[in-house]
Amino acid sequence: MSIERHYKSLLKIIAVYENLLKKVSEEEFIQSPQDGGWSYSETYSHIFQSNLLSLHATEKCIVGTGVLSRKGIHWMAWLILFFGRFPPGKIKVPERLASMVTKISREDALNLIAKFKIRLGEIKSKIHKASPYQKSKHPRLGLLNAKEWFRFIEVHTSHHTRQLKRIGRKLRVES
């Protein structure tokens, strides 16, 4: 698993988020689709707050304050990380994360992205120090080590680009 490759991939994915912010107005950004799904704003809130929490879990593995475990990764988590995709269908966000989702402004989104990118670079440079047996619990995937958390962040961030496309299609149809 190449951390540098995943890092570069993440930066490309984040550029998609940044480019969308340049294209949509503040009104479009906070507008919820009529079907009750998340707005762009809520999606950005979820992604970047979740990603910052995931970086915190990664850092726990790096500094040795996670859980020491030689147990292998759960097979479902392995498949997700190996293929770089979540299974088809909608996945319900864990309640703790869902309760954090709010409507944020485009400026707030840019600030979250900037904070995330800074932390991502800091963590990337430390991952090589992490023991593969130092792990932190993911709410659905179980115990992950630092490299697995880093890969998860890439998969999660990429997954939500498809959601952004769905939101865009819904908003164009509603207009």
Short mmCIF file of the C-alpha atoms (twelve columns), coordinates in Angstrom:
data_MODEL
# 
_entry.id   MODEL 
# 
loop_
_atom_site.group_PDB 
_atom_site.id 
_atom_site.type_symbol 
_atom_site.label_atom_id 
_atom_site.label_alt_id 
_atom_site.label_comp_id 
_atom_site.label_asym_id 
_atom_site.label_seq_id 
_atom_site.Cartn_x 
_atom_site.Cartn_y 
_atom_site.Cartn_z 
_atom_site.pdbx_PDB_model_num 
ATOM 1   C CA . MET A 1   0.000   0.000  0.000   1 
ATOM 2   C CA . SER A 2   1.597   3.231  -1.148  1 
ATOM 3   C CA . ILE A 3   0.743   6.082  1.191   1 
ATOM 4   C CA . GLU A 4   2.096   8.593  -1.342  1 
ATOM 5   C CA . ARG A 5   -0.173  7.199  -4.077  1 
ATOM 6   C CA . HIS A 6   -3.228  7.372  -1.801  1 
ATOM 7   C CA . TYR A 7   -2.262  10.884 -0.729  1 
ATOM 8   C CA . LYS A 8   -2.026  12.102 -4.344  1 
ATOM 9   C CA . SER A 9   -5.325  10.411 -5.144  1 
ATOM 10  C CA . LEU A 10  -6.953  12.142 -2.173  1 
ATOM 11  C CA . LEU A 11  -5.675  15.527 -3.326  1 
ATOM 12  C CA . LYS A 12  -7.230  14.915 -6.765  1 
ATOM 13  C CA . ILE A 13  -10.543 13.935 -5.168  1 
ATOM 14  C CA . ILE A 14  -10.460 17.002 -2.915  1 
ATOM 15  C CA . ALA A 15  -9.907  19.148 -6.022  1 
ATOM 16  C CA . VAL A 16  -13.305 17.885 -7.255  1 
ATOM 17  C CA . TYR A 17  -14.875 19.243 -4.067  1 
ATOM 18  C CA . GLU A 18  -13.019 22.552 -4.396  1 
ATOM 19  C CA . ASN A 19  -14.017 22.934 -8.068  1 
ATOM 20  C CA . LEU A 20  -17.668 22.320 -7.274  1 
ATOM 21  C CA . LEU A 21  -17.543 25.097 -4.671  1 
ATOM 22  C CA . LYS A 22  -16.385 27.489 -7.413  1 
ATOM 23  C CA . LYS A 23  -19.304 26.523 -9.654  1 
ATOM 24  C CA . VAL A 24  -22.289 26.669 -7.293  1 
ATOM 25  C CA . SER A 25  -23.839 29.703 -5.673  1 
ATOM 26  C CA . GLU A 26  -24.334 29.951 -1.921  1 
ATOM 27  C CA . GLU A 27  -28.053 29.390 -2.504  1 
ATOM 28  C CA . GLU A 28  -27.468 26.188 -4.514  1 
ATOM 29  C CA . PHE A 29  -24.902 25.018 -1.975  1 
ATOM 30  C CA . ILE A 30  -27.375 25.033 0.919   1 
ATOM 31  C CA . GLN A 31  -30.470 23.990 -1.077  1 
ATOM 32  C CA . SER A 32  -31.796 20.558 -0.093  1 
ATOM 33  C CA . PRO A 33  -33.201 18.315 -2.827  1 
ATOM 34  C CA . GLN A 34  -36.984 17.922 -2.677  1 
ATOM 35  C CA . ASP A 35  -36.642 14.213 -1.869  1 
ATOM 36  C CA . GLY A 36  -35.224 15.149 1.528   1 
ATOM 37  C CA . GLY A 37  -31.659 14.049 0.831   1 
ATOM 38  C CA . TRP A 38  -28.623 16.004 1.950   1 
ATOM 39  C CA . SER A 39  -27.674 19.291 0.337   1 
ATOM 40  C CA . TYR A 40  -24.172 19.936 -0.973  1 
ATOM 41  C CA . SER A 41  -23.604 21.821 2.269   1 
ATOM 42  C CA . GLU A 42  -24.570 18.906 4.493   1 
ATOM 43  C CA . THR A 43  -22.512 16.504 2.385   1 
ATOM 44  C CA . TYR A 44  -19.411 18.684 2.742   1 
ATOM 45  C CA . SER A 45  -20.069 18.975 6.477   1 
ATOM 46  C CA . HIS A 46  -20.263 15.185 6.771   1 
ATOM 47  C CA . ILE A 47  -17.253 14.401 4.597   1 
ATOM 48  C CA . PHE A 48  -14.761 16.770 6.072   1 
ATOM 49  C CA . GLN A 49  -15.832 16.424 9.704   1 
ATOM 50  C CA . SER A 50  -15.761 12.628 9.339   1 
ATOM 51  C CA . ASN A 51  -12.404 12.808 7.605   1 
ATOM 52  C CA . LEU A 52  -10.952 14.927 10.402  1 
ATOM 53  C CA . LEU A 53  -12.187 12.331 12.915  1 
ATOM 54  C CA . SER A 54  -10.639 9.603  10.769  1 
ATOM 55  C CA . LEU A 55  -7.330  11.474 10.786  1 
ATOM 56  C CA . HIS A 56  -7.571  11.626 14.573  1 
ATOM 57  C CA . ALA A 57  -8.047  7.833  14.652  1 
ATOM 58  C CA . THR A 58  -5.067  7.481  12.301  1 
ATOM 59  C CA . GLU A 59  -2.956  9.628  14.594  1 
ATOM 60  C CA . LYS A 60  -3.921  7.500  17.607  1 
ATOM 61  C CA . CYS A 61  -2.455  4.532  15.757  1 
ATOM 62  C CA . ILE A 62  0.705   6.471  14.920  1 
ATOM 63  C CA . VAL A 63  1.399   7.694  18.463  1 
ATOM 64  C CA . GLY A 64  0.474   4.380  20.080  1 
ATOM 65  C CA . THR A 65  -2.670  5.401  21.953  1 
ATOM 66  C CA . GLY A 66  -4.957  3.084  20.024  1 
ATOM 67  C CA . VAL A 67  -5.640  -0.576 20.745  1 
ATOM 68  C CA . LEU A 68  -2.839  -3.108 20.442  1 
ATOM 69  C CA . SER A 69  -4.199  -5.990 18.358  1 
ATOM 70  C CA . ARG A 70  -2.715  -8.666 16.134  1 
ATOM 71  C CA . LYS A 71  -6.190  -9.635 14.909  1 
ATOM 72  C CA . GLY A 72  -6.605  -9.233 11.153  1 
ATOM 73  C CA . ILE A 73  -8.971  -6.856 9.478   1 
ATOM 74  C CA . HIS A 74  -12.631 -7.908 9.028   1 
ATOM 75  C CA . TRP A 75  -13.270 -9.417 5.578   1 
ATOM 76  C CA . MET A 76  -15.803 -6.710 4.611   1 
ATOM 77  C CA . ALA A 77  -13.364 -3.952 5.540   1 
ATOM 78  C CA . TRP A 78  -10.651 -5.749 3.563   1 
ATOM 79  C CA . LEU A 79  -12.887 -5.875 0.465   1 
ATOM 80  C CA . ILE A 80  -13.780 -2.181 0.751   1 
ATOM 81  C CA . LEU A 81  -10.148 -1.132 1.127   1 
ATOM 82  C CA . PHE A 82  -8.898  -3.539 -1.549  1 
ATOM 83  C CA . PHE A 83  -11.450 -2.533 -4.198  1 
ATOM 84  C CA . GLY A 84  -11.657 1.097  -3.070  1 
ATOM 85  C CA . ARG A 85  -15.456 1.112  -3.048  1 
ATOM 86  C CA . PHE A 86  -18.321 0.666  -0.662  1 
ATOM 87  C CA . PRO A 87  -20.877 -2.046 -1.487  1 
ATOM 88  C CA . PRO A 88  -23.749 -0.898 -3.724  1 
ATOM 89  C CA . GLY A 89  -26.747 0.732  -2.105  1 
ATOM 90  C CA . LYS A 90  -27.170 3.454  0.465   1 
ATOM 91  C CA . ILE A 91  -25.271 3.171  3.706   1 
ATOM 92  C CA . LYS A 92  -26.791 4.666  6.823   1 
ATOM 93  C CA . VAL A 93  -24.407 7.051  8.556   1 
ATOM 94  C CA . PRO A 94  -23.677 6.073  12.176  1 
ATOM 95  C CA . GLU A 95  -25.831 8.185  14.533  1 
ATOM 96  C CA . ARG A 96  -22.846 9.910  16.140  1 
ATOM 97  C CA . LEU A 97  -21.686 11.166 12.751  1 
ATOM 98  C CA . ALA A 98  -25.192 11.964 11.497  1 
ATOM 99  C CA . SER A 99  -25.769 14.198 14.521  1 
ATOM 100 C CA . MET A 100 -22.718 16.283 13.536  1 
ATOM 101 C CA . VAL A 101 -24.029 17.098 10.048  1 
ATOM 102 C CA . THR A 102 -25.126 20.707 9.650   1 
ATOM 103 C CA . LYS A 103 -25.691 23.155 6.845   1 
ATOM 104 C CA . ILE A 104 -22.486 25.100 6.413   1 
ATOM 105 C CA . SER A 105 -21.608 27.990 4.103   1 
ATOM 106 C CA . ARG A 106 -19.288 27.705 1.132   1 
ATOM 107 C CA . GLU A 107 -16.690 29.601 3.145   1 
ATOM 108 C CA . ASP A 108 -17.045 27.137 6.040   1 
ATOM 109 C CA . ALA A 109 -16.607 24.297 3.543   1 
ATOM 110 C CA . LEU A 110 -13.426 25.880 2.156   1 
ATOM 111 C CA . ASN A 111 -12.095 26.292 5.694   1 
ATOM 112 C CA . LEU A 112 -12.862 22.635 6.539   1 
ATOM 113 C CA . ILE A 113 -11.120 21.521 3.351   1 
ATOM 114 C CA . ALA A 114 -8.068  23.645 4.137   1 
ATOM 115 C CA . LYS A 115 -7.886  22.280 7.696   1 
ATOM 116 C CA . PHE A 116 -8.274  18.732 6.396   1 
ATOM 117 C CA . LYS A 117 -5.534  19.145 3.777   1 
ATOM 118 C CA . ILE A 118 -3.092  20.497 6.370   1 
ATOM 119 C CA . ARG A 119 -3.803  17.621 8.784   1 
ATOM 120 C CA . LEU A 120 -3.668  15.103 5.928   1 
ATOM 121 C CA . GLY A 121 -0.159  16.236 4.996   1 
ATOM 122 C CA . GLU A 122 0.967   16.110 8.627   1 
ATOM 123 C CA . ILE A 123 -0.404  12.600 9.125   1 
ATOM 124 C CA . LYS A 124 0.955   11.336 5.800   1 
ATOM 125 C CA . SER A 125 4.478   12.195 6.844   1 
ATOM 126 C CA . LYS A 126 4.122   10.185 10.086  1 
ATOM 127 C CA . ILE A 127 2.358   7.009  8.936   1 
ATOM 128 C CA . HIS A 128 5.626   5.154  8.350   1 
ATOM 129 C CA . LYS A 129 6.188   5.310  12.140  1 
ATOM 130 C CA . ALA A 130 2.959   3.455  12.958  1 
ATOM 131 C CA . SER A 131 2.927   -0.140 14.112  1 
ATOM 132 C CA . PRO A 132 0.581   -2.293 12.011  1 
ATOM 133 C CA . TYR A 133 -0.727  -3.681 15.312  1 
ATOM 134 C CA . GLN A 134 -1.686  -0.312 16.775  1 
ATOM 135 C CA . LYS A 135 -5.344  0.147  15.803  1 
ATOM 136 C CA . SER A 136 -8.360  2.343  16.353  1 
ATOM 137 C CA . LYS A 137 -12.010 1.291  16.045  1 
ATOM 138 C CA . HIS A 138 -14.109 2.347  13.072  1 
ATOM 139 C CA . PRO A 139 -17.870 2.407  13.852  1 
ATOM 140 C CA . ARG A 140 -18.684 -0.139 11.135  1 
ATOM 141 C CA . LEU A 141 -15.438 -1.706 9.926   1 
ATOM 142 C CA . GLY A 142 -13.876 -2.625 13.264  1 
ATOM 143 C CA . LEU A 143 -10.234 -2.134 14.179  1 
ATOM 144 C CA . LEU A 144 -8.090  -0.427 11.531  1 
ATOM 145 C CA . ASN A 145 -4.404  0.456  11.653  1 
ATOM 146 C CA . ALA A 146 -2.977  3.786  10.446  1 
ATOM 147 C CA . LYS A 147 -2.483  2.687  6.827   1 
ATOM 148 C CA . GLU A 148 -5.990  1.209  6.705   1 
ATOM 149 C CA . TRP A 149 -7.481  4.396  8.125   1 
ATOM 150 C CA . PHE A 150 -5.626  6.447  5.516   1 
ATOM 151 C CA . ARG A 151 -6.987  4.232  2.732   1 
ATOM 152 C CA . PHE A 152 -10.476 4.409  4.251   1 
ATOM 153 C CA . ILE A 153 -10.367 8.212  4.091   1 
ATOM 154 C CA . GLU A 154 -9.585  7.990  0.371   1 
ATOM 155 C CA . VAL A 155 -12.428 5.507  -0.274  1 
ATOM 156 C CA . HIS A 156 -14.906 7.510  1.816   1 
ATOM 157 C CA . THR A 157 -14.044 10.825 0.165   1 
ATOM 158 C CA . SER A 158 -14.270 9.295  -3.306  1 
ATOM 159 C CA . HIS A 159 -17.592 7.621  -2.482  1 
ATOM 160 C CA . HIS A 160 -19.249 10.943 -1.741  1 
ATOM 161 C CA . THR A 161 -18.282 12.442 -5.117  1 
ATOM 162 C CA . ARG A 162 -21.013 10.219 -6.552  1 
ATOM 163 C CA . GLN A 163 -23.434 11.680 -4.022  1 
ATOM 164 C CA . LEU A 164 -22.486 15.194 -5.153  1 
ATOM 165 C CA . LYS A 165 -23.342 14.213 -8.752  1 
ATOM 166 C CA . ARG A 166 -26.740 12.874 -7.624  1 
ATOM 167 C CA . ILE A 167 -27.447 16.106 -5.731  1 
ATOM 168 C CA . GLY A 168 -26.526 18.117 -8.840  1 
ATOM 169 C CA . ARG A 169 -28.865 16.062 -11.037 1 
ATOM 170 C CA . LYS A 170 -31.719 16.452 -8.545  1 
ATOM 171 C CA . LEU A 171 -31.245 20.205 -8.226  1 
ATOM 172 C CA . ARG A 172 -31.143 20.672 -12.025 1 
ATOM 173 C CA . VAL A 173 -34.390 18.704 -12.389 1 
ATOM 174 C CA . GLU A 174 -36.049 20.786 -9.650  1 
ATOM 175 C CA . SER A 175 -34.998 24.140 -11.143 1 
# 
